[in-house]
Coordinates of C-alpha atoms in Angstrom, one line a residue:
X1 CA 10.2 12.3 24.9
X2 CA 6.5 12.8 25.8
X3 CA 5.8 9.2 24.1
X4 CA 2.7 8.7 25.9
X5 CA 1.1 11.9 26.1
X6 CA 1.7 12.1 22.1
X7 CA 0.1 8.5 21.8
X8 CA -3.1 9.5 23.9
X9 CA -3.3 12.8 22.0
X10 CA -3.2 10.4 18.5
X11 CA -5.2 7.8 19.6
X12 CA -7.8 10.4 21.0
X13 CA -7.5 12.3 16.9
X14 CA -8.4 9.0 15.5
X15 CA -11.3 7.7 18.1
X16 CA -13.0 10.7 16.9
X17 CA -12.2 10.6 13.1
X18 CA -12.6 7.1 13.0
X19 CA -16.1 7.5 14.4
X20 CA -17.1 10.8 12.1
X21 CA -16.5 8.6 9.2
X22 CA -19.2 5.7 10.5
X23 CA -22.4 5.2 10.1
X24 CA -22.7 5.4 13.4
X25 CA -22.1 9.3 12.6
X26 CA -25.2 9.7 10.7
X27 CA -27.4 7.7 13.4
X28 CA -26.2 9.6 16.5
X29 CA -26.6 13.3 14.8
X30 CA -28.9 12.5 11.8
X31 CA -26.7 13.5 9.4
X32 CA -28.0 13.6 5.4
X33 CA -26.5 11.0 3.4
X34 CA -23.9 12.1 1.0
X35 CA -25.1 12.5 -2.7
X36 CA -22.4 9.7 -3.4
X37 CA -23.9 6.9 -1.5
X38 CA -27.7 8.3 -2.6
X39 CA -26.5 7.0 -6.0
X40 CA -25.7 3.6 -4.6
X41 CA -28.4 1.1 -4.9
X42 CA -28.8 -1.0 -1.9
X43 CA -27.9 -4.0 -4.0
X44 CA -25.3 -2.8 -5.0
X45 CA -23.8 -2.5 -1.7
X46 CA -25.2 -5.7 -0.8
X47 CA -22.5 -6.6 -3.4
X48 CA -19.9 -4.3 -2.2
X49 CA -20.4 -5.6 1.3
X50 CA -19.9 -9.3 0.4
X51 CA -16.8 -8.7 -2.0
X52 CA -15.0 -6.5 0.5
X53 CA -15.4 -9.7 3.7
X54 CA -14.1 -11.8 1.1
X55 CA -11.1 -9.4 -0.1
X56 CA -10.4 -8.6 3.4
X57 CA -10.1 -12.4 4.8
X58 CA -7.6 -13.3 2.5
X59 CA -5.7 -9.7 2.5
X60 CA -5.1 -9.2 5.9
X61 CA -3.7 -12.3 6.7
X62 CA -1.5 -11.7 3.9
X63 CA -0.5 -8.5 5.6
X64 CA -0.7 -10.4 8.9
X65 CA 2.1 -12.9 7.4
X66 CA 4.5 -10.5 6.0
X67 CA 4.0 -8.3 9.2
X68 CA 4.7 -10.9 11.7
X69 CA 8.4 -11.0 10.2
X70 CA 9.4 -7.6 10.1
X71 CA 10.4 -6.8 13.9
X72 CA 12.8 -9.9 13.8
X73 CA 14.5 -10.4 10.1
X74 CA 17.6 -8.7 11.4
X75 CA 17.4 -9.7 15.0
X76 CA 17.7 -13.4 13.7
X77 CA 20.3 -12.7 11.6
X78 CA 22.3 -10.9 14.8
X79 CA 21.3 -13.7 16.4
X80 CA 22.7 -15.9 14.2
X81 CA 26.4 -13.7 14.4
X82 CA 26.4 -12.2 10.9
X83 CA 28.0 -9.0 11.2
X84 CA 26.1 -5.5 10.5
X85 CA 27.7 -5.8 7.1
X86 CA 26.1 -9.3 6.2
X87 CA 22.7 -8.3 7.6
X88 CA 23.5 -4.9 4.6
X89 CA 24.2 -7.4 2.1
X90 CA 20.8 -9.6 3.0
X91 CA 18.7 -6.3 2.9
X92 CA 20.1 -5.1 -0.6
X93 CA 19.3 -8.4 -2.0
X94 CA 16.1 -8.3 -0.9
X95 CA 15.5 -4.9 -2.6
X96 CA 17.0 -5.8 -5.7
X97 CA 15.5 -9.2 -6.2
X98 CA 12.1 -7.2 -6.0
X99 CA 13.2 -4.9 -8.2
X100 CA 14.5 -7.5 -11.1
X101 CA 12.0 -10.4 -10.9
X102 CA 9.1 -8.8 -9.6
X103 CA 9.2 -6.0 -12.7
X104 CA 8.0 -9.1 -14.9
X105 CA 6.1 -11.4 -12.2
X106 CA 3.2 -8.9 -12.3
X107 CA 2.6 -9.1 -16.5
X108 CA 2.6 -12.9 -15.6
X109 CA 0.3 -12.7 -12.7
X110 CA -2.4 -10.5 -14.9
X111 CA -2.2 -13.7 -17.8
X112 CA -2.0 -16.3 -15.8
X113 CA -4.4 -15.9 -12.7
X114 CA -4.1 -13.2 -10.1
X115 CA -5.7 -15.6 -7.8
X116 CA -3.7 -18.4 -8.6
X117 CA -0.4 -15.4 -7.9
X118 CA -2.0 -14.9 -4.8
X119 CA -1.7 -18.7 -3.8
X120 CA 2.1 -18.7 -5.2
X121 CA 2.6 -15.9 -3.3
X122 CA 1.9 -17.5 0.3
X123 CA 3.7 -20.5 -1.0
X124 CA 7.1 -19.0 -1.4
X125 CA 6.8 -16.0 1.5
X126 CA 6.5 -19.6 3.5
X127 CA 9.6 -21.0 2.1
X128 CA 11.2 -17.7 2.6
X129 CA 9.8 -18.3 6.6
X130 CA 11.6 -21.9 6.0
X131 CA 15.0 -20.4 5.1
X132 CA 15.4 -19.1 8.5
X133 CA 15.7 -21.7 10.3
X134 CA 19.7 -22.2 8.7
X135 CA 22.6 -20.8 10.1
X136 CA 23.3 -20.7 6.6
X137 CA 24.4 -17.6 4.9
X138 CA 23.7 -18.9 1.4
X139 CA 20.2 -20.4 2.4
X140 CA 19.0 -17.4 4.1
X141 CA 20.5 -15.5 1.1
X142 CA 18.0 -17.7 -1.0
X143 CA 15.1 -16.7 1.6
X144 CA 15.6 -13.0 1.2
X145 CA 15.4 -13.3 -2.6
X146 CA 11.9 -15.2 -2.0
X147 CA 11.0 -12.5 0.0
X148 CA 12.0 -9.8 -2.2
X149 CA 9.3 -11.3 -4.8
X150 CA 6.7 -11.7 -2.6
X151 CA 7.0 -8.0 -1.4
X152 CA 6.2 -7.0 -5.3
X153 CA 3.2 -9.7 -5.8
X154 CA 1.5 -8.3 -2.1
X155 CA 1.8 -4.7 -3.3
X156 CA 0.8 -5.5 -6.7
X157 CA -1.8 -8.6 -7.6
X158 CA -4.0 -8.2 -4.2
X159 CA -5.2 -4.5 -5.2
X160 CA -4.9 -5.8 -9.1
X161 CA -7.7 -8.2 -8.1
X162 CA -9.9 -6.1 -6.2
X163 CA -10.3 -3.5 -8.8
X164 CA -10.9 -6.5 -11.3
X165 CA -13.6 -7.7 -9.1
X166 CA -15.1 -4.3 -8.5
X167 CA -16.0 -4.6 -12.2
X168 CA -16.9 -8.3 -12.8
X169 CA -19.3 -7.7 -9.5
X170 CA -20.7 -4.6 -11.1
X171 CA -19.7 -2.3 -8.7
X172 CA -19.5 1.2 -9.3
X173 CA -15.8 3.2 -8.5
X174 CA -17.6 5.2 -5.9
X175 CA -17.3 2.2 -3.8
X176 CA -13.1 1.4 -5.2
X177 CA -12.2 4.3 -2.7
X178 CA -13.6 2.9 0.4
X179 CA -12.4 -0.8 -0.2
X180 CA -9.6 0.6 -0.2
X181 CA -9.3 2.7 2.6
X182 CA -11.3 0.1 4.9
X183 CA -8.0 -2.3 3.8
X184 CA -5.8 0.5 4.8
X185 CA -7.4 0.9 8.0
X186 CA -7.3 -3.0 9.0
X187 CA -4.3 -3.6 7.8
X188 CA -3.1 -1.0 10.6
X189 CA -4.8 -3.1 13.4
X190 CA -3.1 -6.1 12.0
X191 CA 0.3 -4.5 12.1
X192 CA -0.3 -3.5 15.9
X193 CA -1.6 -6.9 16.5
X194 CA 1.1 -8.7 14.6
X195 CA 3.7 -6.6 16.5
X196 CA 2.3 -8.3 19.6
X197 CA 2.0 -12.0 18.6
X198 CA 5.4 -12.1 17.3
X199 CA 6.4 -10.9 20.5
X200 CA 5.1 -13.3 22.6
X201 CA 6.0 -16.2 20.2
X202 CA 10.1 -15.0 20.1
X203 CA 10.0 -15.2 23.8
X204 CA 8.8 -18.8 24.2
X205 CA 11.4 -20.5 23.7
X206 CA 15.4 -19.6 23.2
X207 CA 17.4 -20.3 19.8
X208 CA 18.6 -24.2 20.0
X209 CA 20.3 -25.9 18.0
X210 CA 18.9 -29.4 16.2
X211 CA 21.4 -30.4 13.8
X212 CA 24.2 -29.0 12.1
X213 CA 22.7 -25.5 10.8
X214 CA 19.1 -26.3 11.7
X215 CA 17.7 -24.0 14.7
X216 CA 14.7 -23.9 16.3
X217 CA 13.0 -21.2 18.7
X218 CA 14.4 -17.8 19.7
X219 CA 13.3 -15.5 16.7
X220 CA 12.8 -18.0 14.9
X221 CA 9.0 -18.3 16.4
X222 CA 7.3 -15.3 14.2
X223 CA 8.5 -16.6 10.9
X224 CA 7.0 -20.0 12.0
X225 CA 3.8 -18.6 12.9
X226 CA 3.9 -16.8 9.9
X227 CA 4.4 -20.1 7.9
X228 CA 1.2 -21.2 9.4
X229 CA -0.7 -17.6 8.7
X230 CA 0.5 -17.9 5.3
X231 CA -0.8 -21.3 4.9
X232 CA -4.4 -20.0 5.8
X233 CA -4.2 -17.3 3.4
X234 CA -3.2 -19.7 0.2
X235 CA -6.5 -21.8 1.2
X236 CA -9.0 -18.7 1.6
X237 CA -7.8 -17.2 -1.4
X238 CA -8.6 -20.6 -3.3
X239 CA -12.4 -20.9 -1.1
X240 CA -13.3 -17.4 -1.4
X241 CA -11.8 -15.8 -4.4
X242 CA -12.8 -16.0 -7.7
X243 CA -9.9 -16.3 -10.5
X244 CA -9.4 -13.4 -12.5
X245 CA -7.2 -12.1 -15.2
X246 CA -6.4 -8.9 -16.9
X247 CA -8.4 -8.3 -20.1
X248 CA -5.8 -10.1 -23.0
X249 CA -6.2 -7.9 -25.9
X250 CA -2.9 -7.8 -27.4
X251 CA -4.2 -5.9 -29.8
X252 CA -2.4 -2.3 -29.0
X253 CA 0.6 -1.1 -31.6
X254 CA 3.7 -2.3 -30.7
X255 CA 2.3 -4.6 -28.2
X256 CA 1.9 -8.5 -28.5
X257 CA -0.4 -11.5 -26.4
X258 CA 2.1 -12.4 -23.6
X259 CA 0.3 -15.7 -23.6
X260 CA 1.8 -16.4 -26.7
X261 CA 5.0 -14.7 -26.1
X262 CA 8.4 -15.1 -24.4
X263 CA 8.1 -14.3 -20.1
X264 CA 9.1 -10.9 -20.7
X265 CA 5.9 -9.8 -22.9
X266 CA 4.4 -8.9 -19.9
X267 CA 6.9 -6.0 -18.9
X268 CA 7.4 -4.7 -22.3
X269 CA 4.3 -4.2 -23.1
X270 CA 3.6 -2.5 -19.0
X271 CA 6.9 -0.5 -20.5
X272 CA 5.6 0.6 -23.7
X273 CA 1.9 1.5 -22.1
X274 CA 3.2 3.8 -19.8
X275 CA 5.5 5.7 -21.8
X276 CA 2.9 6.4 -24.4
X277 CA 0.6 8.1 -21.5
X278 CA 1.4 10.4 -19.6
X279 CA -0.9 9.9 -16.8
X280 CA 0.1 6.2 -16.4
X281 CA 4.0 7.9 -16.1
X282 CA 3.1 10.6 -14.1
X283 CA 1.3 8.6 -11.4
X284 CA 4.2 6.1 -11.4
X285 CA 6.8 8.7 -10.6
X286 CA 4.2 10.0 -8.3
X287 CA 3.7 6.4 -6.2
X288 CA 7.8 5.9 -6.5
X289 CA 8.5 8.9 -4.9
X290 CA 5.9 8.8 -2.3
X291 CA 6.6 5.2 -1.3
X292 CA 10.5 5.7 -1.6
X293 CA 10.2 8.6 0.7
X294 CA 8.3 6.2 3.0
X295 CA 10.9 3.2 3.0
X296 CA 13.5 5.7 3.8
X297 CA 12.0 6.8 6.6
X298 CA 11.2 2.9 8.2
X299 CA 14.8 2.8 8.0
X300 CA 15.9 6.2 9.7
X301 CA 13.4 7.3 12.0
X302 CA 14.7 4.7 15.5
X303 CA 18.5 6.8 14.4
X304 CA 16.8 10.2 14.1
X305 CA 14.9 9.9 17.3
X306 CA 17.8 8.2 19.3
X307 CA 20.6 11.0 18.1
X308 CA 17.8 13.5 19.5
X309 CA 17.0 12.6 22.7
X310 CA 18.5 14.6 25.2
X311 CA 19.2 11.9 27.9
X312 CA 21.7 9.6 26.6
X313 CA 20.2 6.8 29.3
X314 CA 17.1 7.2 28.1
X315 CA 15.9 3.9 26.2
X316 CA 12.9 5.2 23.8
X317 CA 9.7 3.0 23.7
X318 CA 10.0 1.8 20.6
X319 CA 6.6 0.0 20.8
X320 CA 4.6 2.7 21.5
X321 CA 6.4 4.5 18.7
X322 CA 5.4 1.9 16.8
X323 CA 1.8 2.3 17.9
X324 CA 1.5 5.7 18.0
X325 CA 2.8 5.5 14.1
X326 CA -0.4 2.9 13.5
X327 CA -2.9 4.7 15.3
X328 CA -2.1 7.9 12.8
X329 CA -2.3 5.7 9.5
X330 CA -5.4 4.6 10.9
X331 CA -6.7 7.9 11.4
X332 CA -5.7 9.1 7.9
X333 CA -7.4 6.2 6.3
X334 CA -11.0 7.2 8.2
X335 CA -10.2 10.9 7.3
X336 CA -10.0 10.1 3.7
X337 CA -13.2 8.3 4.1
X338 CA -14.7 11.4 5.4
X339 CA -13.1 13.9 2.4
X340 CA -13.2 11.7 -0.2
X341 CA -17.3 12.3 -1.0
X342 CA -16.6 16.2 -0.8
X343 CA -13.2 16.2 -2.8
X344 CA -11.7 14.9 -5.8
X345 CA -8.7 12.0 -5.1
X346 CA -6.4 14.0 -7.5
X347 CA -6.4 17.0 -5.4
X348 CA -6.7 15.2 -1.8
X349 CA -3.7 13.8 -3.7
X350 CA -1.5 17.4 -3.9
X351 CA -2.6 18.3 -0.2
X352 CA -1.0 15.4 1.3
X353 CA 2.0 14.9 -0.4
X354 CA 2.3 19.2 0.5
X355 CA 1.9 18.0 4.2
X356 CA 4.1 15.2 3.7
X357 CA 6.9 17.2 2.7
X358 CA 6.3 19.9 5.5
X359 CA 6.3 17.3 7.8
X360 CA 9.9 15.7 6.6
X361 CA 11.4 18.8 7.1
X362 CA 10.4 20.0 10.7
X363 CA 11.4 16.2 11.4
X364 CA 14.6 16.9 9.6
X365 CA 15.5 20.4 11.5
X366 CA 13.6 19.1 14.9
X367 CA 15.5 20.2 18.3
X368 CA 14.1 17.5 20.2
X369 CA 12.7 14.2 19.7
X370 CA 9.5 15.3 20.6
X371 CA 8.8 17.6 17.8
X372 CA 10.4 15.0 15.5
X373 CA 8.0 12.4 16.7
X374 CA 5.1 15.0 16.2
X375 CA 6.4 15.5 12.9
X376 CA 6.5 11.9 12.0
X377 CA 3.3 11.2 13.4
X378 CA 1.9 14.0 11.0
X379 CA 3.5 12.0 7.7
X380 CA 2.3 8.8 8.9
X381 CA -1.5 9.9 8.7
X382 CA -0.6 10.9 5.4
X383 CA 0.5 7.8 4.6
X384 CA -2.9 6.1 6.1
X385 CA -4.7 8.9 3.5
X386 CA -1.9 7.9 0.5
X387 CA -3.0 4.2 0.2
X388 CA -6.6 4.6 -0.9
X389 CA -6.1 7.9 -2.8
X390 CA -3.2 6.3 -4.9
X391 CA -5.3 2.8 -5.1
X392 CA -8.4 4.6 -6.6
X393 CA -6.1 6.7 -9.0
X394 CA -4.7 3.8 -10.0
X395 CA -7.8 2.0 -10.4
X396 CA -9.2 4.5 -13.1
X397 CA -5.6 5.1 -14.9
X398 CA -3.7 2.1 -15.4
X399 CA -5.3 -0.3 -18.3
X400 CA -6.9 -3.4 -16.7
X401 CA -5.0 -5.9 -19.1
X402 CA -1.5 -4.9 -17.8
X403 CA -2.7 -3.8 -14.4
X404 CA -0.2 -5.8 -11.9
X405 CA 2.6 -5.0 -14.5
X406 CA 2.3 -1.6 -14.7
X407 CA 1.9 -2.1 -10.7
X408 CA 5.3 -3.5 -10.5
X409 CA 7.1 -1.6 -13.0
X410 CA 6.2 1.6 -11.1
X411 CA 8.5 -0.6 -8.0
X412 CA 11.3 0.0 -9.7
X413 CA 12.0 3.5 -9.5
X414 CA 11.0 2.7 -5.9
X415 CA 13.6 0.2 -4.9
X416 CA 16.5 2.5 -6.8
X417 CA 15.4 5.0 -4.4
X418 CA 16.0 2.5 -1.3
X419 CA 19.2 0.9 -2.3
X420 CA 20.8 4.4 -3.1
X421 CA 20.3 5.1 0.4
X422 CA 20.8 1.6 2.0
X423 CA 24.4 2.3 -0.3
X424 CA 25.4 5.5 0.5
X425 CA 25.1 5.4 4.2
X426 CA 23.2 8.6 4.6
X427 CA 23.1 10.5 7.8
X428 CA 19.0 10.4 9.6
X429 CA 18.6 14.2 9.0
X430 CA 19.9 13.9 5.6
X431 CA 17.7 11.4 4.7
X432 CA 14.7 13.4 6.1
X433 CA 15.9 16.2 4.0
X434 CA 16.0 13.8 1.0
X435 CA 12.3 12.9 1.6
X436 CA 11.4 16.5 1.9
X437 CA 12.5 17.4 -1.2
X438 CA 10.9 14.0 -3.1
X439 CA 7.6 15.0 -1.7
X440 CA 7.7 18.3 -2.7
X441 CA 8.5 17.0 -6.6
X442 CA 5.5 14.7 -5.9
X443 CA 3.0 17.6 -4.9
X444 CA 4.2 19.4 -8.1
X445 CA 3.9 16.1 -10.1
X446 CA 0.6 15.5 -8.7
X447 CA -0.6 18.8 -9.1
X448 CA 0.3 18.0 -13.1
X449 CA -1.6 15.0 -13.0
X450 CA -4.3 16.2 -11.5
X451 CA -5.0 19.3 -14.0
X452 CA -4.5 16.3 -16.6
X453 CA -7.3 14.2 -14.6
X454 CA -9.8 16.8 -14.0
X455 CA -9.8 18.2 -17.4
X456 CA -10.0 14.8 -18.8
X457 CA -13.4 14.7 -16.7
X458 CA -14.5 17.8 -17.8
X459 CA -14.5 16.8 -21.4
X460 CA -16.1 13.5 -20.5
X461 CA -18.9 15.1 -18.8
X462 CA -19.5 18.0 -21.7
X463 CA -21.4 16.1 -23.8
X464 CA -24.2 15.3 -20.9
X465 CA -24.2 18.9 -19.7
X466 CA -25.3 19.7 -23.2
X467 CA -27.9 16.9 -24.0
X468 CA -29.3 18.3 -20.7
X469 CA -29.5 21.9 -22.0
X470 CA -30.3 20.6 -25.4
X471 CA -33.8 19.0 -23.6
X472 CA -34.4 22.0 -21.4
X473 CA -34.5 24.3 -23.9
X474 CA -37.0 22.0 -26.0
X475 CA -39.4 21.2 -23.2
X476 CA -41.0 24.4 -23.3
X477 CA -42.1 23.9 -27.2
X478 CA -43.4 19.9 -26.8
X479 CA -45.2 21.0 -23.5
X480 CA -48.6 22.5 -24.3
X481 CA -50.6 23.9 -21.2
X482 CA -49.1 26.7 -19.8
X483 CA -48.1 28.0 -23.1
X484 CA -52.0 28.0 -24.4
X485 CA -53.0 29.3 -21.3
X486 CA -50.6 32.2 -22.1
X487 CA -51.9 32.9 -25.6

């Protein structure tokens, strides 16, 4: 494999997208400024600029404490001599306790705090961290269950409060889009950087017993570090954050107040939202399959590669995969900076999940690791361009009073789609093919919601086309002196 040539060649794409999406751009070449940012006052950026640190802070070291655990779950677990099987059994559990108790945590997070969510979230994700330092199949069984739940509140209740404060900062959804895409883009530094730190701290010191089924060092380091990464987070999110809450209505039909109901209120009233529109369903299905095609992938692509390479003694660098694979999200996320003041989210929508599913299938009918690796490299910029275009969709879809509900409700498809092929023990070019053919429903799906969207727009802006016409065509009767002149 040509790992480093292909890295260079990445990181070379996104030096020079990441800088064309600056404002260093516009400084160096004197570029115009885009009619979007035109209608941005400078106080509202001002605004923008101070919301965004604070959303950031707490954010990425969020990210920075879930990523610092992901190279070594399974490594401690091997470590620990639980059998491929057990380390199965672990994973599923993990996947299915998002998919059971985080499809109702979200309707509690939007009534009871998503800030004060946030908080619980660091608190358990370090008792998860906790967990692993038993030799304990039961505990650590407990410890993937927390973790499970915390995977549904950090992809639910942290983008559930930005676009919450967007609007109690008074922040138009011109800005939504690049909050979202700067997140995107730091949270792939942090992942490089995490990927790092955890390596250095798994090698300090080996795995030692203390007492009975307590261990210390070895791989246990990262989750410790995380522990104190997570701790951080919980106390910037109570400095810096402002509570807020999804707007408590109740007063929909067939809906009730889940602050006066039973826990479940939250997720039947998410349910019965999105079955009544078909937008809210659409972009569900839409962010399930997507994302599902993406989980499969973390799981298959170090087989795919390894059955592909043509020297059997080669050992792939599996960290400069792994940086290669950041580099490219980063450079989608600056590329959908770039497009997203010249096109619509809904149809930048139906171009990548198009390229996505091209790219699953040369990976899936690749002859070498190379192309493969190409291939992959090419989904995972769409995937650095899918975050903020499905964040700002979601922003202006989903209601905000059963935002992180309706967040976690769309998880379940999501996890169904990762346990079927954790279960099934499907073959890597199988399981590309499989992605292939979700993103290609997706692009259809998306092309669906998008006609919906855009028409929707349309309509909206109708009436202001025609108040416009409506003056033009009386300002030549109130207006006096060129018409006297005439007569």
């Amino acid at each position: 494999m040509h790992a480093q040539a292909i890295f260079g060649a990445c990181l070379l794409i996104n030096v020079l997208i990441t800088f064309r999406s600056s404002p260093l751009w516009a400084k160096v070449f004197g570029s115009s400024t885009s009619q979007n940012e035109e209608k941005i006052d400078a106080q509202e950026k001002e605004r923008h600029g101070v919301l965004l640190k604070k959303y950031l802070i707490v954010y990425l070291l969020a990210t920075l404490g879930d990523w610092l655990q992901g190279p070594y779950v399974y490594a401690l677990y091997a470590s620990y001599g639980y059998t491929q099987h057990d380390n199965a059994i672990l994973f599923v559990a993990g996947f299915g306790s998002s998919m059971v108790f985080g499809s109702f945590i979200g309707g509690m997070a939007d009534w009871g705090g998503r800030r004060r969510f946030v908080v619980l979230y660091a608190i358990l994700y370090a008792l998860s961290c906790v967990t692993k330092h038993f030799k304990n199949f039961h505990m650590l069984m407990i410890g993937r269950l927390l973790g499970g739940v915390c995977t549904s509140l950090l992809f639910s209740i942290f983008e559930a409060w930005l676009i919450r404060a967007h609007a109690d900062n008074k922040i138009g959804k011109k800005l939504l889009g690049t909050s979202f895409s700067t997140a995107a883009y730091g949270n792939s530094i942090i992942a490089i950087l995490a990927g790092l730190m955890a390596n250095k701290v798994a090698t300090m010191k080996d795995l030692t017993t203390v007492t009975g089924s307590f261990h210390i060092g070895g791989y246990i380091g990262p989750f410790d570090l995380s522990m104190v990464v997570l701790f951080i987070c919980g106390m910037c999110a109570m400095t810096l954050w402002d509570e807020n809450y999804g707007d408590q209505t109740g007063d929909s039909e067939g809906e009730t107040d889940p602050r006066s109901a039973k826990w479940y209120a939250g997720l039947k009233n998410a349910y019965t939202a999105t079955m009544r529109s078909s937008d809210i369903f659409l972009c569900g299905i839409v962010s399930s399959l997507f994302e599902g095609s993406m989980y499969v992938f973390v799981f298959m692509w170090t087989p795919l590669l390894t059955n592909l390479k043509k020297d059997e003694k080669e050992e792939l660098p599996f960290g400069l995969i792994f940086s290669t694979f950041m580099v490219c999200c980063m450079a989608g996320s600056s590329l959908f900076s770039i497009l997203v003041s010249k096109i619509e989210g809904e149809k930048l929508g139906v171009g990548i999940f198009a390229v996505g599913a091209i790219a699953m299938s040369v990976a899936a009918i690749a002859p070498s690791d190379s192309i493969a690796f190409c291939a992959i490299n090419l989904f995972e910029m769409c995937v650095g361009m899918y975050f903020p275009i499905m964040g700002t969709m979601k922003g202006a879809i989903v209601p905000e009073d059963k935002r992180a509900a309706i967040y976690n409700l769309f998880r379940i498809p999501l996890n169904f789609i990762v346990l079927f092929c954790l279960l099934t023990d499907m073959a890597p070019k199988t399981a590309f093919r499989l992605n292939a053919v979700m993103l290609t429903v997706a692009t259809g799906l998306q092309y669906m919601l998008m006609n919906s969207r855009l028409s929707v727009k349309s309509k909206s802006s109708q009436p202001k086309k025609e108040e416009e016409e409506a003056v033009a065509l009386t300002a030549p009767l109130t207006g006096d002196s060129e018409a006297e002149d005439i007569v």
